[in-house]
Structures are given as structure tokens and as C-alpha cells.
mmCIF file with all atom_site columns, C-alpha atoms in Angstrom:
data_model
loop_
_atom_site.group_PDB
_atom_site.id
_atom_site.type_symbol
_atom_site.label_atom_id
_atom_site.label_alt_id
_atom_site.label_comp_id
_atom_site.label_asym_id
_atom_site.label_entity_id
_atom_site.label_seq_id
_atom_site.pdbx_PDB_ins_code
_atom_site.Cartn_x
_atom_site.Cartn_y
_atom_site.Cartn_z
_atom_site.occupancy
_atom_site.B_iso_or_equiv
_atom_site.pdbx_formal_charge
_atom_site.auth_seq_id
_atom_site.auth_comp_id
_atom_site.auth_asym_id
_atom_site.auth_atom_id
_atom_site.pdbx_PDB_model_num
ATOM 1   C CA . UNK A 1 1   ? -107.028 -82.159  -58.852 1.00 78.00 ? 1   UNK A CA 1
ATOM 2   C CA . UNK A 1 2   ? -105.910 -84.820  -56.392 1.00 77.00 ? 2   UNK A CA 1
ATOM 3   C CA . UNK A 1 3   ? -102.514 -84.508  -54.727 1.00 78.00 ? 3   UNK A CA 1
ATOM 4   C CA . UNK A 1 4   ? -100.978 -87.547  -53.089 1.00 81.00 ? 4   UNK A CA 1
ATOM 5   C CA . UNK A 1 5   ? -99.610  -86.715  -49.662 1.00 83.00 ? 5   UNK A CA 1
ATOM 6   C CA . UNK A 1 6   ? -98.107  -90.118  -48.913 1.00 88.00 ? 6   UNK A CA 1
ATOM 7   C CA . UNK A 1 7   ? -98.537  -93.871  -49.031 1.00 92.00 ? 7   UNK A CA 1
ATOM 8   C CA . UNK A 1 8   ? -101.305 -95.183  -46.804 1.00 92.00 ? 8   UNK A CA 1
ATOM 9   C CA . UNK A 1 9   ? -100.723 -98.206  -44.601 1.00 94.00 ? 9   UNK A CA 1
ATOM 10  C CA . UNK A 1 10  ? -103.450 -100.215 -42.910 1.00 95.00 ? 10  UNK A CA 1
ATOM 11  C CA . UNK A 1 11  ? -101.092 -102.781 -41.416 1.00 96.00 ? 11  UNK A CA 1
ATOM 12  C CA . UNK A 1 12  ? -97.589  -102.920 -40.020 1.00 97.00 ? 12  UNK A CA 1
ATOM 13  C CA . UNK A 1 13  ? -95.801  -101.849 -36.828 1.00 97.00 ? 13  UNK A CA 1
ATOM 14  C CA . UNK A 1 14  ? -96.860  -98.192  -36.967 1.00 97.00 ? 14  UNK A CA 1
ATOM 15  C CA . UNK A 1 15  ? -100.504 -99.096  -37.559 1.00 97.00 ? 15  UNK A CA 1
ATOM 16  C CA . UNK A 1 16  ? -100.299 -101.598 -34.688 1.00 97.00 ? 16  UNK A CA 1
ATOM 17  C CA . UNK A 1 17  ? -98.885  -98.864  -32.441 1.00 98.00 ? 17  UNK A CA 1
ATOM 18  C CA . UNK A 1 18  ? -101.790 -96.516  -33.186 1.00 97.00 ? 18  UNK A CA 1
ATOM 19  C CA . UNK A 1 19  ? -104.310 -99.364  -32.840 1.00 96.00 ? 19  UNK A CA 1
ATOM 20  C CA . UNK A 1 20  ? -102.986 -100.115 -29.354 1.00 97.00 ? 20  UNK A CA 1
ATOM 21  C CA . UNK A 1 21  ? -103.402 -96.457  -28.411 1.00 97.00 ? 21  UNK A CA 1
ATOM 22  C CA . UNK A 1 22  ? -106.889 -96.231  -29.941 1.00 96.00 ? 22  UNK A CA 1
ATOM 23  C CA . UNK A 1 23  ? -108.006 -99.416  -28.195 1.00 95.00 ? 23  UNK A CA 1
ATOM 24  C CA . UNK A 1 24  ? -106.813 -98.084  -24.869 1.00 95.00 ? 24  UNK A CA 1
ATOM 25  C CA . UNK A 1 25  ? -108.107 -94.518  -25.347 1.00 96.00 ? 25  UNK A CA 1
ATOM 26  C CA . UNK A 1 26  ? -111.563 -95.112  -26.820 1.00 95.00 ? 26  UNK A CA 1
ATOM 27  C CA . UNK A 1 27  ? -114.391 -94.921  -24.295 1.00 93.00 ? 27  UNK A CA 1
ATOM 28  C CA . UNK A 1 28  ? -116.092 -98.219  -23.422 1.00 93.00 ? 28  UNK A CA 1
ATOM 29  C CA . UNK A 1 29  ? -119.272 -97.414  -25.350 1.00 91.00 ? 29  UNK A CA 1
ATOM 30  C CA . UNK A 1 30  ? -117.377 -97.258  -28.670 1.00 90.00 ? 30  UNK A CA 1
ATOM 31  C CA . UNK A 1 31  ? -117.142 -100.693 -30.308 1.00 90.00 ? 31  UNK A CA 1
ATOM 32  C CA . UNK A 1 32  ? -113.486 -101.191 -31.234 1.00 88.00 ? 32  UNK A CA 1
ATOM 33  C CA . UNK A 1 33  ? -114.418 -102.774 -34.565 1.00 89.00 ? 33  UNK A CA 1
ATOM 34  C CA . UNK A 1 34  ? -115.957 -99.444  -35.707 1.00 90.00 ? 34  UNK A CA 1
ATOM 35  C CA . UNK A 1 35  ? -112.555 -97.739  -35.499 1.00 93.00 ? 35  UNK A CA 1
ATOM 36  C CA . UNK A 1 36  ? -110.142 -98.193  -38.392 1.00 95.00 ? 36  UNK A CA 1
ATOM 37  C CA . UNK A 1 37  ? -106.543 -97.003  -38.251 1.00 95.00 ? 37  UNK A CA 1
ATOM 38  C CA . UNK A 1 38  ? -104.402 -95.792  -41.136 1.00 95.00 ? 38  UNK A CA 1
ATOM 39  C CA . UNK A 1 39  ? -100.891 -94.370  -41.164 1.00 96.00 ? 39  UNK A CA 1
ATOM 40  C CA . UNK A 1 40  ? -99.891  -91.944  -43.902 1.00 94.00 ? 40  UNK A CA 1
ATOM 41  C CA . UNK A 1 41  ? -96.199  -91.933  -44.786 1.00 95.00 ? 41  UNK A CA 1
ATOM 42  C CA . UNK A 1 42  ? -95.522  -88.213  -44.517 1.00 91.00 ? 42  UNK A CA 1
ATOM 43  C CA . UNK A 1 43  ? -93.010  -86.254  -42.427 1.00 93.00 ? 43  UNK A CA 1
ATOM 44  C CA . UNK A 1 44  ? -95.590  -83.722  -41.241 1.00 91.00 ? 44  UNK A CA 1
ATOM 45  C CA . UNK A 1 45  ? -97.192  -83.733  -37.816 1.00 91.00 ? 45  UNK A CA 1
ATOM 46  C CA . UNK A 1 46  ? -100.829 -84.397  -38.438 1.00 91.00 ? 46  UNK A CA 1
ATOM 47  C CA . UNK A 1 47  ? -103.681 -86.686  -37.501 1.00 91.00 ? 47  UNK A CA 1
ATOM 48  C CA . UNK A 1 48  ? -107.384 -86.682  -38.245 1.00 89.00 ? 48  UNK A CA 1
ATOM 49  C CA . UNK A 1 49  ? -110.567 -88.570  -37.549 1.00 89.00 ? 49  UNK A CA 1
ATOM 50  C CA . UNK A 1 50  ? -113.448 -89.056  -39.933 1.00 88.00 ? 50  UNK A CA 1
ATOM 51  C CA . UNK A 1 51  ? -117.109 -89.388  -39.082 1.00 84.00 ? 51  UNK A CA 1
ATOM 52  C CA . UNK A 1 52  ? -117.015 -93.020  -40.224 1.00 88.00 ? 52  UNK A CA 1
ATOM 53  C CA . UNK A 1 53  ? -114.511 -94.082  -37.544 1.00 89.00 ? 53  UNK A CA 1
ATOM 54  C CA . UNK A 1 54  ? -111.356 -93.850  -39.656 1.00 90.00 ? 54  UNK A CA 1
ATOM 55  C CA . UNK A 1 55  ? -108.363 -92.527  -37.703 1.00 93.00 ? 55  UNK A CA 1
ATOM 56  C CA . UNK A 1 56  ? -105.473 -91.217  -39.840 1.00 92.00 ? 56  UNK A CA 1
ATOM 57  C CA . UNK A 1 57  ? -102.036 -90.494  -38.342 1.00 94.00 ? 57  UNK A CA 1
ATOM 58  C CA . UNK A 1 58  ? -99.026  -89.172  -40.239 1.00 94.00 ? 58  UNK A CA 1
ATOM 59  C CA . UNK A 1 59  ? -95.783  -91.086  -39.717 1.00 96.00 ? 59  UNK A CA 1
ATOM 60  C CA . UNK A 1 60  ? -93.876  -87.843  -39.041 1.00 95.00 ? 60  UNK A CA 1
ATOM 61  C CA . UNK A 1 61  ? -95.674  -87.226  -35.773 1.00 95.00 ? 61  UNK A CA 1
ATOM 62  C CA . UNK A 1 62  ? -95.292  -90.870  -34.816 1.00 96.00 ? 62  UNK A CA 1
ATOM 63  C CA . UNK A 1 63  ? -91.538  -90.724  -35.362 1.00 96.00 ? 63  UNK A CA 1
ATOM 64  C CA . UNK A 1 64  ? -91.155  -87.679  -33.103 1.00 95.00 ? 64  UNK A CA 1
ATOM 65  C CA . UNK A 1 65  ? -93.559  -88.402  -30.224 1.00 95.00 ? 65  UNK A CA 1
ATOM 66  C CA . UNK A 1 66  ? -93.541  -90.987  -27.460 1.00 95.00 ? 66  UNK A CA 1
ATOM 67  C CA . UNK A 1 67  ? -96.644  -93.108  -26.860 1.00 96.00 ? 67  UNK A CA 1
ATOM 68  C CA . UNK A 1 68  ? -97.618  -90.839  -23.950 1.00 95.00 ? 68  UNK A CA 1
ATOM 69  C CA . UNK A 1 69  ? -97.393  -87.766  -26.191 1.00 95.00 ? 69  UNK A CA 1
ATOM 70  C CA . UNK A 1 70  ? -99.086  -89.457  -29.140 1.00 96.00 ? 70  UNK A CA 1
ATOM 71  C CA . UNK A 1 71  ? -101.948 -90.492  -26.818 1.00 96.00 ? 71  UNK A CA 1
ATOM 72  C CA . UNK A 1 72  ? -102.768 -86.788  -26.370 1.00 94.00 ? 72  UNK A CA 1
ATOM 73  C CA . UNK A 1 73  ? -103.052 -86.350  -30.147 1.00 94.00 ? 73  UNK A CA 1
ATOM 74  C CA . UNK A 1 74  ? -104.973 -89.585  -30.761 1.00 94.00 ? 74  UNK A CA 1
ATOM 75  C CA . UNK A 1 75  ? -107.309 -88.819  -27.843 1.00 96.00 ? 75  UNK A CA 1
ATOM 76  C CA . UNK A 1 76  ? -108.050 -85.449  -29.436 1.00 92.00 ? 76  UNK A CA 1
ATOM 77  C CA . UNK A 1 77  ? -108.903 -87.138  -32.744 1.00 91.00 ? 77  UNK A CA 1
ATOM 78  C CA . UNK A 1 78  ? -111.071 -89.750  -31.030 1.00 94.00 ? 78  UNK A CA 1
ATOM 79  C CA . UNK A 1 79  ? -113.024 -86.942  -29.381 1.00 91.00 ? 79  UNK A CA 1
ATOM 80  C CA . UNK A 1 80  ? -113.758 -85.492  -32.827 1.00 91.00 ? 80  UNK A CA 1
ATOM 81  C CA . UNK A 1 81  ? -115.220 -88.887  -33.765 1.00 92.00 ? 81  UNK A CA 1
ATOM 82  C CA . UNK A 1 82  ? -117.127 -89.628  -30.556 1.00 88.00 ? 82  UNK A CA 1
ATOM 83  C CA . UNK A 1 83  ? -118.648 -86.135  -30.448 1.00 84.00 ? 83  UNK A CA 1
ATOM 84  C CA . UNK A 1 84  ? -119.563 -86.233  -34.162 1.00 75.00 ? 84  UNK A CA 1
ATOM 85  C CA . UNK A 1 85  ? -117.730 -83.029  -34.993 1.00 58.00 ? 85  UNK A CA 1
ATOM 86  C CA . UNK A 1 86  ? -117.581 -83.652  -38.741 1.00 64.00 ? 86  UNK A CA 1
ATOM 87  C CA . UNK A 1 87  ? -121.345 -84.209  -38.884 1.00 61.00 ? 87  UNK A CA 1
ATOM 88  C CA . UNK A 1 88  ? -122.029 -81.185  -36.706 1.00 54.00 ? 88  UNK A CA 1
ATOM 89  C CA . UNK A 1 89  ? -119.678 -78.988  -38.732 1.00 63.00 ? 89  UNK A CA 1
ATOM 90  C CA . UNK A 1 90  ? -121.252 -80.112  -42.005 1.00 53.00 ? 90  UNK A CA 1
ATOM 91  C CA . UNK A 1 91  ? -124.756 -79.531  -40.710 1.00 53.00 ? 91  UNK A CA 1
ATOM 92  C CA . UNK A 1 92  ? -123.868 -76.082  -39.441 1.00 53.00 ? 92  UNK A CA 1
ATOM 93  C CA . UNK A 1 93  ? -122.196 -75.284  -42.746 1.00 56.00 ? 93  UNK A CA 1
ATOM 94  C CA . UNK A 1 94  ? -125.386 -76.071  -44.627 1.00 52.00 ? 94  UNK A CA 1
ATOM 95  C CA . UNK A 1 95  ? -127.447 -73.804  -42.381 1.00 53.00 ? 95  UNK A CA 1
ATOM 96  C CA . UNK A 1 96  ? -124.959 -70.941  -42.477 1.00 60.00 ? 96  UNK A CA 1
ATOM 97  C CA . UNK A 1 97  ? -124.687 -71.178  -46.265 1.00 61.00 ? 97  UNK A CA 1
ATOM 98  C CA . UNK A 1 98  ? -128.454 -71.032  -46.543 1.00 58.00 ? 98  UNK A CA 1
ATOM 99  C CA . UNK A 1 99  ? -128.607 -68.064  -44.168 1.00 60.00 ? 99  UNK A CA 1
ATOM 100 C CA . UNK A 1 100 ? -125.803 -66.303  -46.012 1.00 58.00 ? 100 UNK A CA 1
ATOM 101 C CA . UNK A 1 101 ? -127.436 -66.856  -49.363 1.00 60.00 ? 101 UNK A CA 1
ATOM 102 C CA . UNK A 1 102 ? -130.724 -65.486  -47.993 1.00 60.00 ? 102 UNK A CA 1
ATOM 103 C CA . UNK A 1 103 ? -128.950 -62.384  -46.642 1.00 59.00 ? 103 UNK A CA 1
ATOM 104 C CA . UNK A 1 104 ? -127.086 -61.791  -49.898 1.00 57.00 ? 104 UNK A CA 1
ATOM 105 C CA . UNK A 1 105 ? -130.231 -62.267  -51.995 1.00 61.00 ? 105 UNK A CA 1
ATOM 106 C CA . UNK A 1 106 ? -132.241 -60.029  -49.684 1.00 66.00 ? 106 UNK A CA 1
ATOM 107 C CA . UNK A 1 107 ? -129.618 -57.320  -50.084 1.00 63.00 ? 107 UNK A CA 1
ATOM 108 C CA . UNK A 1 108 ? -130.365 -57.317  -53.800 1.00 68.00 ? 108 UNK A CA 1
ATOM 109 C CA . UNK A 1 109 ? -133.476 -55.291  -52.943 1.00 68.00 ? 109 UNK A CA 1
ATOM 110 C CA . UNK A 1 110 ? -131.285 -52.396  -51.773 1.00 71.00 ? 110 UNK A CA 1
ATOM 111 C CA . UNK A 1 111 ? -131.275 -49.722  -54.464 1.00 70.00 ? 111 UNK A CA 1
ATOM 112 C CA . UNK A 1 112 ? -127.933 -48.121  -53.592 1.00 73.00 ? 112 UNK A CA 1
ATOM 113 C CA . UNK A 1 113 ? -125.162 -50.225  -55.143 1.00 73.00 ? 113 UNK A CA 1
ATOM 114 C CA . UNK A 1 114 ? -122.522 -49.257  -52.555 1.00 72.00 ? 114 UNK A CA 1
ATOM 115 C CA . UNK A 1 115 ? -124.821 -50.024  -49.627 1.00 66.00 ? 115 UNK A CA 1
ATOM 116 C CA . UNK A 1 116 ? -125.923 -53.313  -51.235 1.00 62.00 ? 116 UNK A CA 1
ATOM 117 C CA . UNK A 1 117 ? -122.306 -54.393  -51.743 1.00 67.00 ? 117 UNK A CA 1
ATOM 118 C CA . UNK A 1 118 ? -121.452 -53.440  -48.144 1.00 67.00 ? 118 UNK A CA 1
ATOM 119 C CA . UNK A 1 119 ? -124.390 -55.433  -46.749 1.00 60.00 ? 119 UNK A CA 1
ATOM 120 C CA . UNK A 1 120 ? -123.473 -58.462  -48.870 1.00 60.00 ? 120 UNK A CA 1
ATOM 121 C CA . UNK A 1 121 ? -119.804 -58.259  -47.853 1.00 65.00 ? 121 UNK A CA 1
ATOM 122 C CA . UNK A 1 122 ? -120.813 -57.864  -44.200 1.00 64.00 ? 122 UNK A CA 1
ATOM 123 C CA . UNK A 1 123 ? -123.036 -60.936  -44.423 1.00 60.00 ? 123 UNK A CA 1
ATOM 124 C CA . UNK A 1 124 ? -120.260 -62.989  -45.982 1.00 60.00 ? 124 UNK A CA 1
ATOM 125 C CA . UNK A 1 125 ? -117.686 -61.889  -43.385 1.00 63.00 ? 125 UNK A CA 1
ATOM 126 C CA . UNK A 1 126 ? -120.103 -62.485  -40.504 1.00 60.00 ? 126 UNK A CA 1
ATOM 127 C CA . UNK A 1 127 ? -120.798 -66.027  -41.664 1.00 57.00 ? 127 UNK A CA 1
ATOM 128 C CA . UNK A 1 128 ? -117.093 -66.704  -42.066 1.00 58.00 ? 128 UNK A CA 1
ATOM 129 C CA . UNK A 1 129 ? -116.421 -65.483  -38.528 1.00 56.00 ? 129 UNK A CA 1
ATOM 130 C CA . UNK A 1 130 ? -119.339 -67.525  -37.190 1.00 53.00 ? 130 UNK A CA 1
ATOM 131 C CA . UNK A 1 131 ? -118.021 -70.712  -38.782 1.00 50.00 ? 131 UNK A CA 1
ATOM 132 C CA . UNK A 1 132 ? -114.441 -70.063  -37.627 1.00 49.00 ? 132 UNK A CA 1
ATOM 133 C CA . UNK A 1 133 ? -115.582 -69.534  -34.032 1.00 46.00 ? 133 UNK A CA 1
ATOM 134 C CA . UNK A 1 134 ? -117.680 -72.683  -34.126 1.00 42.00 ? 134 UNK A CA 1
ATOM 135 C CA . UNK A 1 135 ? -114.707 -74.667  -35.475 1.00 64.00 ? 135 UNK A CA 1
ATOM 136 C CA . UNK A 1 136 ? -112.516 -73.342  -32.649 1.00 69.00 ? 136 UNK A CA 1
ATOM 137 C CA . UNK A 1 137 ? -115.153 -74.429  -30.124 1.00 81.00 ? 137 UNK A CA 1
ATOM 138 C CA . UNK A 1 138 ? -115.064 -77.967  -31.530 1.00 80.00 ? 138 UNK A CA 1
ATOM 139 C CA . UNK A 1 139 ? -111.253 -78.003  -31.364 1.00 83.00 ? 139 UNK A CA 1
ATOM 140 C CA . UNK A 1 140 ? -111.352 -76.840  -27.743 1.00 85.00 ? 140 UNK A CA 1
ATOM 141 C CA . UNK A 1 141 ? -113.871 -79.559  -26.918 1.00 87.00 ? 141 UNK A CA 1
ATOM 142 C CA . UNK A 1 142 ? -111.679 -82.180  -28.631 1.00 88.00 ? 142 UNK A CA 1
ATOM 143 C CA . UNK A 1 143 ? -108.704 -80.971  -26.568 1.00 87.00 ? 143 UNK A CA 1
ATOM 144 C CA . UNK A 1 144 ? -110.622 -81.275  -23.287 1.00 91.00 ? 144 UNK A CA 1
ATOM 145 C CA . UNK A 1 145 ? -112.339 -84.585  -24.048 1.00 91.00 ? 145 UNK A CA 1
ATOM 146 C CA . UNK A 1 146 ? -109.183 -86.068  -25.585 1.00 92.00 ? 146 UNK A CA 1
ATOM 147 C CA . UNK A 1 147 ? -107.263 -85.280  -22.394 1.00 93.00 ? 147 UNK A CA 1
ATOM 148 C CA . UNK A 1 148 ? -110.016 -86.960  -20.380 1.00 94.00 ? 148 UNK A CA 1
ATOM 149 C CA . UNK A 1 149 ? -109.726 -90.050  -22.581 1.00 95.00 ? 149 UNK A CA 1
ATOM 150 C CA . UNK A 1 150 ? -105.941 -90.078  -22.094 1.00 95.00 ? 150 UNK A CA 1
ATOM 151 C CA . UNK A 1 151 ? -106.254 -89.589  -18.328 1.00 95.00 ? 151 UNK A CA 1
ATOM 152 C CA . UNK A 1 152 ? -108.863 -92.336  -17.977 1.00 96.00 ? 152 UNK A CA 1
ATOM 153 C CA . UNK A 1 153 ? -106.610 -94.656  -20.000 1.00 96.00 ? 153 UNK A CA 1
ATOM 154 C CA . UNK A 1 154 ? -103.735 -94.024  -17.581 1.00 96.00 ? 154 UNK A CA 1
ATOM 155 C CA . UNK A 1 155 ? -101.600 -91.742  -19.735 1.00 96.00 ? 155 UNK A CA 1
ATOM 156 C CA . UNK A 1 156 ? -99.839  -88.796  -18.050 1.00 93.00 ? 156 UNK A CA 1
ATOM 157 C CA . UNK A 1 157 ? -101.843 -85.823  -19.320 1.00 90.00 ? 157 UNK A CA 1
ATOM 158 C CA . UNK A 1 158 ? -99.269  -83.452  -17.873 1.00 90.00 ? 158 UNK A CA 1
ATOM 159 C CA . UNK A 1 159 ? -97.366  -84.170  -21.125 1.00 82.00 ? 159 UNK A CA 1
ATOM 160 C CA . UNK A 1 160 ? -100.047 -82.304  -23.123 1.00 88.00 ? 160 UNK A CA 1
ATOM 161 C CA . UNK A 1 161 ? -98.710  -78.731  -22.764 1.00 90.00 ? 161 UNK A CA 1
ATOM 162 C CA . UNK A 1 162 ? -95.325  -79.908  -23.992 1.00 90.00 ? 162 UNK A CA 1
ATOM 163 C CA . UNK A 1 163 ? -96.920  -81.566  -27.028 1.00 88.00 ? 163 UNK A CA 1
ATOM 164 C CA . UNK A 1 164 ? -98.813  -78.395  -27.964 1.00 86.00 ? 164 UNK A CA 1
ATOM 165 C CA . UNK A 1 165 ? -95.653  -76.327  -27.361 1.00 89.00 ? 165 UNK A CA 1
ATOM 166 C CA . UNK A 1 166 ? -93.743  -78.564  -29.764 1.00 90.00 ? 166 UNK A CA 1
ATOM 167 C CA . UNK A 1 167 ? -96.479  -78.023  -32.367 1.00 84.00 ? 167 UNK A CA 1
ATOM 168 C CA . UNK A 1 168 ? -96.139  -74.267  -31.832 1.00 87.00 ? 168 UNK A CA 1
ATOM 169 C CA . UNK A 1 169 ? -92.355  -74.407  -32.226 1.00 89.00 ? 169 UNK A CA 1
ATOM 170 C CA . UNK A 1 170 ? -92.620  -76.554  -35.352 1.00 86.00 ? 170 UNK A CA 1
ATOM 171 C CA . UNK A 1 171 ? -95.402  -74.694  -37.153 1.00 84.00 ? 171 UNK A CA 1
ATOM 172 C CA . UNK A 1 172 ? -95.654  -71.282  -35.474 1.00 83.00 ? 172 UNK A CA 1
ATOM 173 C CA . UNK A 1 173 ? -98.824  -69.518  -34.429 1.00 74.00 ? 173 UNK A CA 1
ATOM 174 C CA . UNK A 1 174 ? -101.734 -70.426  -36.675 1.00 63.00 ? 174 UNK A CA 1
ATOM 175 C CA . UNK A 1 175 ? -105.497 -70.088  -36.332 1.00 54.00 ? 175 UNK A CA 1
#
């Protein structure tokens, strides 16, 4: 089932604002015409980048952050794109699913039902932890690289801790 989270705009003042930031933040080797900007009318604080160069920013975060603060967020999303995080995450997911399936199927050879179930559950939990840790590594890389993009574009990166603190205050401690 598809749930609509908000109207999508690909033109207008908010889109122009994000385009200006993207144009300034993107490293020189990224052709600007490969990056497409969309603004989703939604009060939440969110942004995302797709492997195809689409950058999505929610209007809620735009309404509450200055350009300097928003540059930290957009730089983070650009880093996901430039470092191919969605492709890498998908590729890793395929390999971990295959490994998990092999471990679970191999456990079928164990005669003791309780031991078999424990081995299968352990395999599933291990793969989940492996994927979560890998995802956190990609987020940390996007934070670091995004700050570099912002710094190189002339934005004051000392605003970044305040941005992340505001996220923490708004949404609490999450994974």
C-alpha cells in the first residue's frame, strides 16, 4: 500500500533554494545536470538522496533551518550520492541475504530441533547486526564527507553540532 507523505515540487522558491545549495556544495567532478532537486511538502525534518542523483528535502526542515544549517544536511545527502551508498547498501544486502539463507539452510541438517532453531535465530540476528553496523558506517561517512563539502563551499561547519542537537531535541535518541 502506498501512503502519500506530501505534495512534491520540482520548481518554485524552495526548490530554487535547495538547487543553489546543491550547486554550491557538490564537488567539481559531479555534473550539475545529473542532480535533480525535489521538495516534499511535509512538516517533518527529513532529506534523502537517491542513487540516480535525485535529492529530496522536506519543507519542514527548510522552514526551520537557515541556509548555513541546511547546507550541513544537504551536504550529508550529497555524500550519500557521491559515495554510492544506496548501491553499496543494496549490494551488501544481497550478499548478506545469501549468506543468511545458506546458514539457515545449513542448520536444517542439525538433528536437535532446539539447537537448530538457536543456530538459525543466531544467524538471523548476526546478519541484522552486521547490516545495522554497516549502515551506521555509511551514515558516519556521509556526516564527515558532507561537512567537508560544506566547508569547501564556504559554509560555517561549526553550525553542524547545533543542527544535530536540534534533531536530537526534536526526535529524541534513535538508532
